[in-house]
CSV table of C-alpha atoms and ligand atoms in Angstrom, one decimal:
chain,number,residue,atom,x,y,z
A,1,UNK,CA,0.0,0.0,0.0
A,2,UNK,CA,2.8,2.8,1.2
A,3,UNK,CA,4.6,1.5,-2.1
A,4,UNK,CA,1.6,1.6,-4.3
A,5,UNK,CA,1.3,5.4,-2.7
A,6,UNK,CA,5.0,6.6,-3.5
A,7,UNK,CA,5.0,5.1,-6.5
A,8,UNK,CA,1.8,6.9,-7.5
A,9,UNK,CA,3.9,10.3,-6.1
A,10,UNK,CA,6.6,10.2,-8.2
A,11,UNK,CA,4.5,9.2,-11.2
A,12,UNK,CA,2.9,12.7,-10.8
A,13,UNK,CA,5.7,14.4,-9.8
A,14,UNK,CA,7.2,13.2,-13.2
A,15,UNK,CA,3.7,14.4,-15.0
A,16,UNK,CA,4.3,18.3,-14.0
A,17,UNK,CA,5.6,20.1,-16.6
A,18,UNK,CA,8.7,22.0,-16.0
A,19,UNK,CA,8.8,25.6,-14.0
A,20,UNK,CA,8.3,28.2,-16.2
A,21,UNK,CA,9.4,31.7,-14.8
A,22,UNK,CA,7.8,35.1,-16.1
A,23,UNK,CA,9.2,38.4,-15.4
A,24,UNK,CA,7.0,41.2,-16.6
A,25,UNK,CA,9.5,43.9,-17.6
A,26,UNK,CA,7.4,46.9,-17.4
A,27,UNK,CA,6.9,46.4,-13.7
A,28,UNK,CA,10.7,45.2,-12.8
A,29,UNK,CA,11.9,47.8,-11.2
A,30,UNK,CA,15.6,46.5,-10.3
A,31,UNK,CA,15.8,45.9,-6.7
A,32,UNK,CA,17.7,42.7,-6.8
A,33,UNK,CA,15.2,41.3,-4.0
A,34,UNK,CA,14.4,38.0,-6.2
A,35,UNK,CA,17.9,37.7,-7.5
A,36,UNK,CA,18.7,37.5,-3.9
A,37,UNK,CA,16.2,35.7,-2.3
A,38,UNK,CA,16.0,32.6,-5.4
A,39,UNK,CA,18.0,29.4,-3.0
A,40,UNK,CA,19.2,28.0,-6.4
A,41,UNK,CA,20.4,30.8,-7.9
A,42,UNK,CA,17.9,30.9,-11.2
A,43,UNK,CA,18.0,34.3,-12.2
A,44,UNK,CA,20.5,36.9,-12.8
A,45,UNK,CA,20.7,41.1,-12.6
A,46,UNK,CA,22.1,42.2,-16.2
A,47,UNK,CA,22.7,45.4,-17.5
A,48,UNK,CA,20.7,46.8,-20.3
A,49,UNK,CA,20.1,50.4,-20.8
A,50,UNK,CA,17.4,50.2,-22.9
A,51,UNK,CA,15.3,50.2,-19.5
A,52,UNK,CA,14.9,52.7,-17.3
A,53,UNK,CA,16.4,51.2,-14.1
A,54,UNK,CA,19.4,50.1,-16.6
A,55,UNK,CA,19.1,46.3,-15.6
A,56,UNK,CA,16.5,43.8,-16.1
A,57,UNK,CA,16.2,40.5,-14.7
A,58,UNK,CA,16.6,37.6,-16.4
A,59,UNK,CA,16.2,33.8,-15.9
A,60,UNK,CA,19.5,32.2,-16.5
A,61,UNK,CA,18.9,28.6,-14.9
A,62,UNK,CA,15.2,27.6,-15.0
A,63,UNK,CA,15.5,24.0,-14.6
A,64,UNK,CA,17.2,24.5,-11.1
A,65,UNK,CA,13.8,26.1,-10.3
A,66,UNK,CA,12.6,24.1,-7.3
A,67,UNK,CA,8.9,26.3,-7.3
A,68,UNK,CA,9.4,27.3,-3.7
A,69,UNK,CA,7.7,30.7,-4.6
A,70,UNK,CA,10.3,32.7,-2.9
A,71,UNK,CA,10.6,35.4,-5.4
A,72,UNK,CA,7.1,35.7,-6.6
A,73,UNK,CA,6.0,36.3,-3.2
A,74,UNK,CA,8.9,38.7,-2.2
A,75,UNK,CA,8.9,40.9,-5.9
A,76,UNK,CA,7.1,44.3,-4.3
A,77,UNK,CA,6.4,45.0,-7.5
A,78,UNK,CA,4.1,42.0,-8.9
A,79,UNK,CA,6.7,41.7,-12.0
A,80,UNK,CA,7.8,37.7,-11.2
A,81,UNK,CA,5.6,35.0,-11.7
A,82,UNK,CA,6.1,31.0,-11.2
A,83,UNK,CA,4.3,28.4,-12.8
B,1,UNK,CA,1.4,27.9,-9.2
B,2,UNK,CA,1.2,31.6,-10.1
B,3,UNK,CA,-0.9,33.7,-8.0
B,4,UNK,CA,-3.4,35.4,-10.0
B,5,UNK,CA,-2.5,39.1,-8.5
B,6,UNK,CA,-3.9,40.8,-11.5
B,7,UNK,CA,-8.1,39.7,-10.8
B,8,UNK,CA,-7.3,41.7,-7.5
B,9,UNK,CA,-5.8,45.1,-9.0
B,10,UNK,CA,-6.5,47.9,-10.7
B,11,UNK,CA,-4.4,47.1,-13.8
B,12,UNK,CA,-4.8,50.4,-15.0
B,13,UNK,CA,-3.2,52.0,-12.2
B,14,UNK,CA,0.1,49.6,-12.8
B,15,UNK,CA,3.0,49.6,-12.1
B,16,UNK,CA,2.7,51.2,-8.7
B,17,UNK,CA,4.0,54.4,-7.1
B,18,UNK,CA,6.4,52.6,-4.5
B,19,UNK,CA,10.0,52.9,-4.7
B,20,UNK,CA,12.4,50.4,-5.9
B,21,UNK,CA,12.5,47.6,-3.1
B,22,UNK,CA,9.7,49.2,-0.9
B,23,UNK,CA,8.4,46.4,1.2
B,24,UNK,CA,4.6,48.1,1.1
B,25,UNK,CA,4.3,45.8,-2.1
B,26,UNK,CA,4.9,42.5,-0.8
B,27,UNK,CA,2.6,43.2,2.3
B,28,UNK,CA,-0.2,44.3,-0.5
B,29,UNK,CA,0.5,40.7,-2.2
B,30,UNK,CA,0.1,38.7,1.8
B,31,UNK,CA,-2.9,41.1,1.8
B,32,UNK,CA,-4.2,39.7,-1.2
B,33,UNK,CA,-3.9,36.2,-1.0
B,34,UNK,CA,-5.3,36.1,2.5
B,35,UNK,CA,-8.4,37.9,1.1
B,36,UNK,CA,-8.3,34.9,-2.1
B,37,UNK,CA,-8.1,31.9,0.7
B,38,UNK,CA,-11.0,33.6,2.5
B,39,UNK,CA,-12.7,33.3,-0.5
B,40,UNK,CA,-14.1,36.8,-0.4
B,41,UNK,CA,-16.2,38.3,-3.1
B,42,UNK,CA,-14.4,41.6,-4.0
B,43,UNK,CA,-18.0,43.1,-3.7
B,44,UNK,CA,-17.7,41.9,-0.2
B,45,UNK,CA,-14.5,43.7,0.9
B,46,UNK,CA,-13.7,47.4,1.8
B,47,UNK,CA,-9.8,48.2,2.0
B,48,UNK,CA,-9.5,51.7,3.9
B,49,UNK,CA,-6.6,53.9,4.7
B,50,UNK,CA,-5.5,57.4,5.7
B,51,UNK,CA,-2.5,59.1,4.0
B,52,UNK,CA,0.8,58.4,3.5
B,53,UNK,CA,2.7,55.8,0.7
B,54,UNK,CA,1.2,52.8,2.2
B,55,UNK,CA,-1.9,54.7,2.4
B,56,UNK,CA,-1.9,54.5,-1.8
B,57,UNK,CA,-3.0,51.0,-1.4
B,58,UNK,CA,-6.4,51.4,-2.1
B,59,UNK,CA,-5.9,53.2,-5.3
B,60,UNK,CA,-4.1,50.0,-6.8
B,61,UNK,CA,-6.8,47.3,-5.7
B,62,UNK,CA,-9.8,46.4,-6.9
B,63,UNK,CA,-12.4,46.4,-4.1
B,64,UNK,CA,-14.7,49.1,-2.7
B,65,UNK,CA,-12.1,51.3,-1.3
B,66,UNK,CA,-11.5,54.6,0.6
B,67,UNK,CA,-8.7,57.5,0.9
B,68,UNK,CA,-9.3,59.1,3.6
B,69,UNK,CA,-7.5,61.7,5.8
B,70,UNK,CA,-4.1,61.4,7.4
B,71,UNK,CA,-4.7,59.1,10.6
B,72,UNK,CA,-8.5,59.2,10.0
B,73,UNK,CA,-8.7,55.5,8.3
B,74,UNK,CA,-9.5,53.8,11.3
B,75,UNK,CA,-12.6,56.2,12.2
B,76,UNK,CA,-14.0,56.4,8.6
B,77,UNK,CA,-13.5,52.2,9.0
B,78,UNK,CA,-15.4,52.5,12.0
B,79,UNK,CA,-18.5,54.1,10.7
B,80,UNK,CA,-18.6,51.9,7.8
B,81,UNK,CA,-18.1,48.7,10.0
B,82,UNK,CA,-21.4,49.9,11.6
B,83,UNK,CA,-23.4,50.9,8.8
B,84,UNK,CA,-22.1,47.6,6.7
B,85,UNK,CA,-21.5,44.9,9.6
B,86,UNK,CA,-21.8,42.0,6.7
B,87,UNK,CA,-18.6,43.4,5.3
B,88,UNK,CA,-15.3,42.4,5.3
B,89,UNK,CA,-13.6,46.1,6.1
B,90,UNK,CA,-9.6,46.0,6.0
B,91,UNK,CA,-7.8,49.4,7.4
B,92,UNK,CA,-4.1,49.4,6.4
B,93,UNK,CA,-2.0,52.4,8.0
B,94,UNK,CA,1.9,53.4,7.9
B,95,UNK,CA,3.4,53.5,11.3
B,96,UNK,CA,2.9,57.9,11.1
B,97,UNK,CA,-1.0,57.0,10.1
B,98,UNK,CA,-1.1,54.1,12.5
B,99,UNK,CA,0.8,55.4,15.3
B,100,UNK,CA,1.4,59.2,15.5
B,101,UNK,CA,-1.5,61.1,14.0
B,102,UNK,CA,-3.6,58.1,14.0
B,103,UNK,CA,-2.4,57.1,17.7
B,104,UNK,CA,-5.8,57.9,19.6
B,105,UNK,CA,-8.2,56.4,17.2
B,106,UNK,CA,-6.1,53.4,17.4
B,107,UNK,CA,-6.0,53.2,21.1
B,108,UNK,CA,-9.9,53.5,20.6
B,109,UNK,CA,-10.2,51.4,18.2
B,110,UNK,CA,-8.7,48.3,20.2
B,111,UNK,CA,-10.4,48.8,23.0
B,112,UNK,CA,-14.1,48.9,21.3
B,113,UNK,CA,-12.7,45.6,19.9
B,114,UNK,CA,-14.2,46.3,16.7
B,115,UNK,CA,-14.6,43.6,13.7
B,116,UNK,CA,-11.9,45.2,11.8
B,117,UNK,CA,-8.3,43.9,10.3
B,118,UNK,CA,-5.5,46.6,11.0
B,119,UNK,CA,-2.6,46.2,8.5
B,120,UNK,CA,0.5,48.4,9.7
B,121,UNK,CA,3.0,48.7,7.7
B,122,UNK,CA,6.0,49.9,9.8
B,123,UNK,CA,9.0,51.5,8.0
B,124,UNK,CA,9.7,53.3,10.9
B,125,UNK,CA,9.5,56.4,9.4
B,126,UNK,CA,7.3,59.3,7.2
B,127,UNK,CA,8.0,57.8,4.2
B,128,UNK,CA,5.9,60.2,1.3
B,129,UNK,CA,6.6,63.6,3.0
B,130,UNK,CA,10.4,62.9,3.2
B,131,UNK,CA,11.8,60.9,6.0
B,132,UNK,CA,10.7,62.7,8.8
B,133,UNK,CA,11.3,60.1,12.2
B,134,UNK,CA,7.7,58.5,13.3
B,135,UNK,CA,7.0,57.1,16.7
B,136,UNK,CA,8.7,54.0,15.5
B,137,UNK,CA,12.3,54.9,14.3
B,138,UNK,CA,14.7,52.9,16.2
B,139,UNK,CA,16.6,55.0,19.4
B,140,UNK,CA,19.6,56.5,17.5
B,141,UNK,CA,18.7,56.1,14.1
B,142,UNK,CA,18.8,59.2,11.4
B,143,UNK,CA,15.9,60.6,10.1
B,144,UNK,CA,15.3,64.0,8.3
B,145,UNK,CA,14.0,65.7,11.3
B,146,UNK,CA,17.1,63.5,13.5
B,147,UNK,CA,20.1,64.0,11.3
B,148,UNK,CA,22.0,63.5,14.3
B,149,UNK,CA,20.2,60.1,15.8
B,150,UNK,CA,16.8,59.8,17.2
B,151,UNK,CA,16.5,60.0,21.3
B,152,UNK,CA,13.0,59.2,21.5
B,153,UNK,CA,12.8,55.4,22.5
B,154,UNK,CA,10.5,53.2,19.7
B,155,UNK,CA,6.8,52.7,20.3
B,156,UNK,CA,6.3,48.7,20.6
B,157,UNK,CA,3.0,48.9,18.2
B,158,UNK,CA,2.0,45.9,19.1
B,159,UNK,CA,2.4,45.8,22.8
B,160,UNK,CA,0.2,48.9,22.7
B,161,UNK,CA,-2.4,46.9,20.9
B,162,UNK,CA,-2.9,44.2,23.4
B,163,UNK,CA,-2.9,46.5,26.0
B,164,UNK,CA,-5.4,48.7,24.6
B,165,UNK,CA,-7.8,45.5,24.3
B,166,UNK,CA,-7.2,44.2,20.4
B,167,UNK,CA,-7.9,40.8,20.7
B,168,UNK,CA,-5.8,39.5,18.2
B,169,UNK,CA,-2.4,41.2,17.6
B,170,UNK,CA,0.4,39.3,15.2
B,171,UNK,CA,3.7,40.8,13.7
B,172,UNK,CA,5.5,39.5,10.9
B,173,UNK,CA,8.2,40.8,8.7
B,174,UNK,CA,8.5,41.7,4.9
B,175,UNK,CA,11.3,39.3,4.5
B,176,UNK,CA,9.0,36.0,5.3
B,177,UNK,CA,6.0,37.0,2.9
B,178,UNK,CA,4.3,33.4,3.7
B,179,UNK,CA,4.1,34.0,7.7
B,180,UNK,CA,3.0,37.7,7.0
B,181,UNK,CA,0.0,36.1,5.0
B,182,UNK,CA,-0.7,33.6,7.6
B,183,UNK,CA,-1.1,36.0,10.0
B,184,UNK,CA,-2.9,38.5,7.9
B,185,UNK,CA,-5.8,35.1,6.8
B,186,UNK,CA,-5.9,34.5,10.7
B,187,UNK,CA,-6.5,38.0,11.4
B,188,UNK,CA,-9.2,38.2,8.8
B,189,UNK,CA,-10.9,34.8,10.7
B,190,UNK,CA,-10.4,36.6,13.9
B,191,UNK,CA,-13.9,38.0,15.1
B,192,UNK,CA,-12.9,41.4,16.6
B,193,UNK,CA,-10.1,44.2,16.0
B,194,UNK,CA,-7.2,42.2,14.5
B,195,UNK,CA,-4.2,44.0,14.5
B,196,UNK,CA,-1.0,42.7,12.1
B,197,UNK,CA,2.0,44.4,12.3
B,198,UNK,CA,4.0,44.0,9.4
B,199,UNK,CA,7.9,45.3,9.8
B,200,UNK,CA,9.0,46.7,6.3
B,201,UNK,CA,11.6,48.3,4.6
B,202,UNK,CA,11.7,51.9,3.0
B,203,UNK,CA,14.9,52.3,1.6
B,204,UNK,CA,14.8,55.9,0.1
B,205,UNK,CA,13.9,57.7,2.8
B,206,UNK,CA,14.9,55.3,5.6
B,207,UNK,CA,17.8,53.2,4.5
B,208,UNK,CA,19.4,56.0,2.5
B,209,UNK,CA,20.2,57.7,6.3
B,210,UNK,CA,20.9,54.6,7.8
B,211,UNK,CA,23.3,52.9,5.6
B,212,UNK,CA,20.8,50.8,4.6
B,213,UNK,CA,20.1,51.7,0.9
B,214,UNK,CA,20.4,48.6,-0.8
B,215,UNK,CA,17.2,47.2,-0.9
B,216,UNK,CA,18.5,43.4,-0.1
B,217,UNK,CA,20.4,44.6,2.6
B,218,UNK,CA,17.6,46.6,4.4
B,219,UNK,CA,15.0,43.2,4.0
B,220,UNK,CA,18.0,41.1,5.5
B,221,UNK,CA,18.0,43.5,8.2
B,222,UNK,CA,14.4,43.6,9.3
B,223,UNK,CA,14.6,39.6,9.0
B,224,UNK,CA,17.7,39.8,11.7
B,225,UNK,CA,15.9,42.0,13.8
B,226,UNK,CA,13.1,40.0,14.5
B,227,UNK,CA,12.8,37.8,16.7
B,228,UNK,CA,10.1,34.4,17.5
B,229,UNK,CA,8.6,34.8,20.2
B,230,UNK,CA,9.2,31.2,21.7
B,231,UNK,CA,13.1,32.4,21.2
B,232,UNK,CA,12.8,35.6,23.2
B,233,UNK,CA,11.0,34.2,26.2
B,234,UNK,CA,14.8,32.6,26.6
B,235,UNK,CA,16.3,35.9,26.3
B,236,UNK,CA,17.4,38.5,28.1
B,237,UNK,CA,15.9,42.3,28.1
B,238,UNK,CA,19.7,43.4,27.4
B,239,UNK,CA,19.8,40.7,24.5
B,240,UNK,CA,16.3,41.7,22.9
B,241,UNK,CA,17.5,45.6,22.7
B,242,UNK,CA,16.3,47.0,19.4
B,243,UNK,CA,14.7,43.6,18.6
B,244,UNK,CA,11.5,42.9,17.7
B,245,UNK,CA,9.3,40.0,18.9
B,246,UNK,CA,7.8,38.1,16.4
B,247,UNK,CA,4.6,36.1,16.1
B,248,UNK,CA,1.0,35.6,17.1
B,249,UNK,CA,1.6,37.7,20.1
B,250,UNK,CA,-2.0,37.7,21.2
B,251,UNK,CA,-5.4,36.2,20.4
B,252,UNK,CA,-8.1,36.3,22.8
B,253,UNK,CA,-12.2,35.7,22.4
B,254,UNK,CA,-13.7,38.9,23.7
B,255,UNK,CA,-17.3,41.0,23.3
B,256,UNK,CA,-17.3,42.5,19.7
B,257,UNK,CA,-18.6,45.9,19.3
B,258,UNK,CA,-20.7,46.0,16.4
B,259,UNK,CA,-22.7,42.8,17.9
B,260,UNK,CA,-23.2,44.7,21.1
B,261,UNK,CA,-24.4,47.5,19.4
B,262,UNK,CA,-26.5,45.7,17.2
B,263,UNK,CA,-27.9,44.4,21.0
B,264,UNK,CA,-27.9,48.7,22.2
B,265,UNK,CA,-30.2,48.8,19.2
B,266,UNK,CA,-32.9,46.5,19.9
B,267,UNK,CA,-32.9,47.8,23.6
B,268,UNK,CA,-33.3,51.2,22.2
B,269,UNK,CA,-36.5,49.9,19.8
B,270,UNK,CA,-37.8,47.9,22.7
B,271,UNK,CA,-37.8,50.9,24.8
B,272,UNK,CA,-39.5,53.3,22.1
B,273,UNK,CA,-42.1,51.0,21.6
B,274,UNK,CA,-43.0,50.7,25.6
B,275,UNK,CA,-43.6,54.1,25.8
C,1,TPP,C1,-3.4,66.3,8.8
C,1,TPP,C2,-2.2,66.0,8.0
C,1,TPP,N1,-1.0,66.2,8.6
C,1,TPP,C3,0.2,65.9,8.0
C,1,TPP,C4,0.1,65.4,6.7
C,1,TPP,C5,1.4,65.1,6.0
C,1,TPP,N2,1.7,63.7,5.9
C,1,TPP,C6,1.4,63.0,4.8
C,1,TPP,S1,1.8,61.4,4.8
C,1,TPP,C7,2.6,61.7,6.4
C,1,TPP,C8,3.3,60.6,7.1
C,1,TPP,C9,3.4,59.3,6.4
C,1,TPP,O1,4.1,58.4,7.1
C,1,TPP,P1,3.5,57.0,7.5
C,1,TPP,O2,2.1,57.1,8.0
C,1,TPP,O3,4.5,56.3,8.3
C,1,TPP,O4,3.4,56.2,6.0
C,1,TPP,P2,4.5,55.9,4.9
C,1,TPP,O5,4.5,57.0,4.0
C,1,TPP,O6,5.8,55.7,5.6
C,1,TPP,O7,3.9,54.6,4.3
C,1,TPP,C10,2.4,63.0,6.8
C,1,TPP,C11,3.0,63.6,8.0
C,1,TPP,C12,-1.1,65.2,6.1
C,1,TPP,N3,-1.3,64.7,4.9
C,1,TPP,N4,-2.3,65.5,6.8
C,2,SF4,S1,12.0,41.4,-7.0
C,2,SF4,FE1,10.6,42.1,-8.6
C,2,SF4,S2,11.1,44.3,-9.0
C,2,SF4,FE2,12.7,43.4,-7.8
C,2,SF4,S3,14.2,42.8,-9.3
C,2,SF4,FE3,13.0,41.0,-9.0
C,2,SF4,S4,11.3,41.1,-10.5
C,2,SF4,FE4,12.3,43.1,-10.4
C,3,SF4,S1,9.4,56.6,0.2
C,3,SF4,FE1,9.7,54.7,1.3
C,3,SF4,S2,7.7,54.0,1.9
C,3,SF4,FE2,7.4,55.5,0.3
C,3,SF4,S3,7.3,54.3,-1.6
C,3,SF4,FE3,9.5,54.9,-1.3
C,3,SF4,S4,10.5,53.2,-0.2
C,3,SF4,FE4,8.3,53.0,0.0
């Protein structure tokens, strides 16, 4: 039964598809908070002057993306999103 | 999964007017998805504030909401509480609205014990007019109106609440956005004036005079500076110095006000129609 039950866990764990991480760059304001906060280290500040706060986030390792929500709920500014 | 922020905001007031790494932001997103496991209609919720950058709030969500006057949001909360016990009323206040301005009503408001959920959001300081020092910037720490170190001790917000009567009083910190929304869902369940203190971070006008400027730096130091409250009960006074406690600090069943009034009311109608 507690085989059956693990068994049957990692069979769905295997069904999810792969965290997908959105950052909405007109609300990114820079503050590094996400950057900072991420425990596996998926995403990165870079420069880019094309914006207005002269960096932009971007997601540099998405499959080390555990989906612990960390920097969706810390971004004060509703631009990260997990799914 | 994603949390679907956007059904709860006013998408045509985005992106919003707080400063890069302003902690008001994340304790609008606990805000919000306490309201979304409540499972609130949006019709059924009334956010309410008084002046000040936190005080924006209600201009970026999408609920019946009110601006009021500096210090005032608790009152105005009050009267509509009464006229509109079915609904859900949430006030959220800086620590000037809360605290200095606001201070009497709050006293007040805790000891009516009032259905109401209290957000404050303490930066310890005046954060929209320019950095002024509010009743919560820490003892020695450089405000506009301190440049040379603040000597007034720190108001314990919280502490004040449960001795004024609030019957359930919680503090969390921006830095552990899941515990801040735990309180803020068990405030909402709470039947009676919930008060959640949430300790913040305004860089600009705060960190800039305190070395704390850097956004990640200032978050890392609210998260130092509080402390459980199972850990402090080991502690001494000495060691909890320019600590704060954090937790559910107090929750308590006690009368509510606008059933007892409701109760004032029939009295009233009873009496009326004896005469
Ligand atoms: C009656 C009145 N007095 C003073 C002011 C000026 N004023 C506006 S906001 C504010 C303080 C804001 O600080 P706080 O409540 O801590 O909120 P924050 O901006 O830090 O979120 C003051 C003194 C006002 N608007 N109305
Ligand atoms: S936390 Fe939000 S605003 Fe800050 S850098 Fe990350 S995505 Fe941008
Ligand atoms: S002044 Fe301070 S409190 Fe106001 S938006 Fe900027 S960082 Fe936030």
């Amino acid at each position: 039964m507690a085989e059956t039950a693990t068994a049957e866990k990692v069979a769905k764990k295997k069904e999810k598809p792969a965290p997908r991480i959105e950052v909405i760059d007109e609300f990114c304001k820079g503050c590094n908070i996400c950057v900072d906060i991420c425990p596996t280290n998926v995403l990165e500040m870079k420069p880019d002057p094309t914006r207005w706060v002269g960096a932009v986030v971007v997601v540099t390792r998405p499959e080390a993306c555990t989906r612990c929500m960390l920097c969706e709920i810390h971004c004060p500014d509703f631009a990260i999103k997990v799914y | 999964m994603a949390f679907n922020y956007e059904y709860y905001l006013r998408m045509d007031k985005m992106p919003h007017m707080w400063c890069p790494g302003c902690g008001i932001g994340i304790v609008v997103k606990a805000m919000l998805r306490a309201i979304d496991k409540m499972g609130w209609s949006k019709d059924d919720v009334a956010v309410v504030s008084g002046i000040g950058c936190t005080s924006r709030t209600p201009g970026y969500v999408d609920f019946n909401t009110l601006h009021t006057t500096h210090g005032r949001a608790l009152t105005f909360a009050t009267g509509l509480k009464l006229a509109r016990p079915d609904k859900h009323v949430i006030v959220i206040s800086g620590d000037g609205d809360a605290a200095a301005i606001g201070g009497n009503h709050f006293l007040h408001a805790c000891r009516r014990n009032i259905d109401l959920t209290l957000i404050v959001v303490n930066n310890y300081i005046y954060g929209m007019t320019g950095g002024q020092a509010s009743p919560t910037t820490p003892f020695g720490a450089r405000a506009s109106t301190a440049p040379y170190g603040a000597v007034d001790s720190p108001l314990d917000i919280s502490r004040v609440a449960i001795a004024a009567g609030a019957s359930y009083v919680a503090r969390g910190t921006v830095a552990q956005g899941f515990m801040l929304e735990k309180f803020i869902y068990n405030g909402f369940k709470h039947k009676g004036f919930a008060v959640i203190e949430a300790m913040s971070t305004c860089p600009i006008q705060y960190g800039r005079r305190n070395k704390l400027s850097d956004p990640v730096q200032l978050l890392k130091w609210v998260k130092e500076h509080g402390v459980p409250a199972k850990k402090a009960e080991k502690m001494s006074p000495e060691e909890l110095e320019g600590k704060f406690i954090t937790g559910e600090l107090h929750n308590q069943e006690r009368v509510e006000y606008t059933e007892e009034y409701e109760l004032v009311r029939q009295r009233a109608q009873e009496a009326a129609g004896a005469r």
